[in-house]
Phi, psi and omega in degrees: 000133182273170181297329180295343180254010189289321192279122170298149177302326187290338177254008181292146174282161174298149186305323186286329175286327173298316172297319180298312180299317176299327181299340184269008180247139168244125187243140163267162180206171178257144171122153187245334183235317185261127176272125179309141180305317182305313183294328172298320178291324173302312181296319179301327184266010170110012183319131188283321182200166171234152177235127187268149179229179172309326185293337176263010184240129174241319172196171180307309186298316179302317174301318181292324174299320182298310181299319176300314177298318175299315185287334175297324180290324174202113185297338183263019183280127174279132182243114184240170179194147171287117185217072185273327188096176178060036176090359175253104178167176189229009187246026180300320182283358173251027168071042181296143178299142179272109178235150183284164172297170186297321181296328171296318174302321179291326177296316177294319175063044175242094186306323177302322180293305182309313181295327177293315172305305186301319180296319179300311174304305181298323176298318176297315180300316187294317178300335183263003182082020179260120182241013177231116182244110181287068174195154020260166169291124178258000181299148168257135181285094187261310182277120177310325182260018172300124185275352193231338183268279178049240190284000174280341181275160176281344175167198186257354186248119179299332177291313175302315185297319180301313182288334177279334173300317189294322182292321176297311183295322181294316179296326182287320177298321177305329181271003184071025175245141179282122172271164183212111177281141189210148018234106191285138008261027174127136176245005184280353178257019181255155174249016184226141171276118177290347174290346187243338185188171179296134177251147184226137174236116188273006182296141168292169186307318186282358176255358181290150180272065184273344181315306180300326176289330173294315178299320182296319179296315178304325180279358179085025182303131186276335178227151166233145182248125187280161177263142175273056185238138168276127174246096186299336181283343179262306177212111185283344188259337188221145175295159186303321179305331184246024190247114178292327175301319185282309184285329180272288186297308189286310190284305190285318185277297183298309179277341174069035178280130188243358184276196182267124172268115182252145177281152163294177188290138191282337179291340174307140194292342175296333177258309191297314183296333185260320186250329196086150180297316184297312176296326179296323179296316182295316183290323182296315181296314177306325190279342179131359174296151179252334173217143175246139184257127171245101192275339189294149182284352183283100180294348174293336174287319167302316176299322180295325178293315179296316174302322182290324174299310188295318175305315181292324174299317186292316182281349182088000182294328171249117189293139173303319182301317177299320185281326179293326180293312177302311179295330178288331176290319183294323180294320177291323174300317181298315180300331182270334190231348189290329178267118183300153174294169182286234175303139183252122183288156182299151177245167179279111188284351184258357186295319183298309187294319176309312181293325188283328181289322181288341183270338180304133177228153178198193177295145177308128179098332175287140189084359169251271172300337186273001179302128178085006184282350184236028171296141180072026185285159164259117190258124176247116186248113186256120178197150187289159178299153176305138183296129183290334179276346188242308192272149174273338173077173174098335181287139169208156184299319179304314180300317181290327178293315178295334174298330177255343182212086185298352175276353183292150170236181170145196186208159174249134183238114183249017183184163182299127177287149175294329175222090182303330181288319179292320183293327177292318179306316178290325177292315178306317179295314183294327184272358179309129179088349182239157173299147173247130174244132181242104186252136183235158180229100172067052185297337182293334177278341193233092184305323182298329171297315178296316184299310181292325172293315180301324184291316179290331181281334170306311177288324186225076181298346181275001182299145179266128180267141176225140177247120185251013172245226171287160187304145182222096182052228183269014192286149165304136189231126184261347181057037172159167180241023176288166185295327178294317177305303184298320182297313181301327173286320176305317177301321180287317184298324188261345177097002179267110183153202186265110179311130173094356183291347186259128180236169173293171185299332179279355186281000000 
C-alpha cells in the first residue's frame, strides 16, 4: 500500500484542509522530462512547490519544457532552485550565467555590480520558468574554520553583507523572481556543517549577526530560510528550524518578517539523524515554518512527512490555525511569483567576469610587472570534491588556464594521495623546466592539501601559489571556485587580461 492510500476515508481531513497541508511542502524529485506519478498526485492535492537540482537539468530547452509541464498541472505551483552563483547552483548545463561567489562580490564592494550579477541569474531563471530562488546567503563568515559558509557569504562585516543583500534582493525582485535570504538567524558562527551533524552557535542574542536579515526584511525579501543550527542562548533544546522562540519571537516579532519562512532541507543530518524528516516537518510547522523542503528525490520521504503532518492535524497535535496561517502565506507568495513573466529582457553576460576580475587579489606587484611569468605552466589544482548538496562541479583551474594558454599542462587533485611524497616527486619531474602553479581551496580545512603543497614547495620553492577559497597567506586569491573566479585567476597568472587589475590584500 502506498502512502497516498494510507488514510482511511473515515479519518480523512476536509478537502480544503488537506490541500492546505500540502501547500506547506516543497518536494525534490527525479527526472528531466517525465513527472513521477507520485509527484503528480501530490500536486493534485495542493503541493506548494518543487525544488530542482542538477539531476533535473539537461539543457535550457529541456528545463523550460519541464517547468511548463509542472505549471500546467497546477498554475500556482512554485518552482524553485538553489541559485547562489560562484559554483553554487545547478544550472550549468542550462547555460547559467557565470558569476563569482558572494565573497568575491563583497571584496569588490560595488553594490551596483552585485545587482547586475543578481539580475543575470534572475533573468536566466525567469527565462527557464523558475520563479523562486533560494538565494542570497545572508550569513556572515565569522568562524575561520566554518566548513559550509565561507565564500558563499558576502563577507565578514555585517554592514557590508547587508548592502549587498539589498542590491541582490532588489535586482531579483525586479525580474519577478522570489528571493530567499538564508540561513536565519545565521550559520557563519558554527564549526559544523549542518548537512552532516548538529551545528551550534554559542553566542548570546546581542552578539548574533542579525543586521543582514533585518536588511533583507527591510528590502522586502519574500522568503527567509531557517538554519538547522542550535543557539543555546536562545533555545537550548532545538535548532532554529524547530524552535518556536527563534521562528516566532525573534523572526516574526523582533524582525517583523511577514513573508514565507521555509526550512532548509529536512534530510540534512542535523534534523534527520536526531528527529527524522517526518517529525522534523511536523515540529517545524508547529514552530512557525510556512513550508518545509524535502530535497531528496525519494518521494517516499516527502510522503512520510506529509502523512506525519496530516496525522498531527487529525489528532490536534498540530493546530489547524497554524497550518492555515502558513498556507495563507504560501498562497500569497504563489499569487505574486508562481506565474513567470512574459518576454524576458536580456541580461548583462559580462557582469560576472567583470566582478571576478575585479576581485582577484595577490601580492603587491604580482599581475603588474609579473604578467606573463607563468606562461606554459604546469598547474596543480588541489580542491575538495564538490559538495553534493550545493555544487554543480566540473570547474578546475587547469581548464581555465588552458583556455587562455593552450601550452599549459597540469592536473586536478580532489583527495588525499596514498603517497603524497611520491606524487610530489612525480609532479616535480613532469614540471621540470616549466613554471609551477600550486592552487589550493581552503587548505586550512583540508590537511591533505597543506601536506601536498608543502611537499611541492620543498621541491619547487619558486612555485606560484593560488588560493581559490578564502585568502591563504601570500597566495594569489580568487575568492571562489566558480568558473568566472577561475577564469579571472587564469588571466592574471598568464598575463591575459587587464593589466593592473590585481592589488594587494589591503586594496
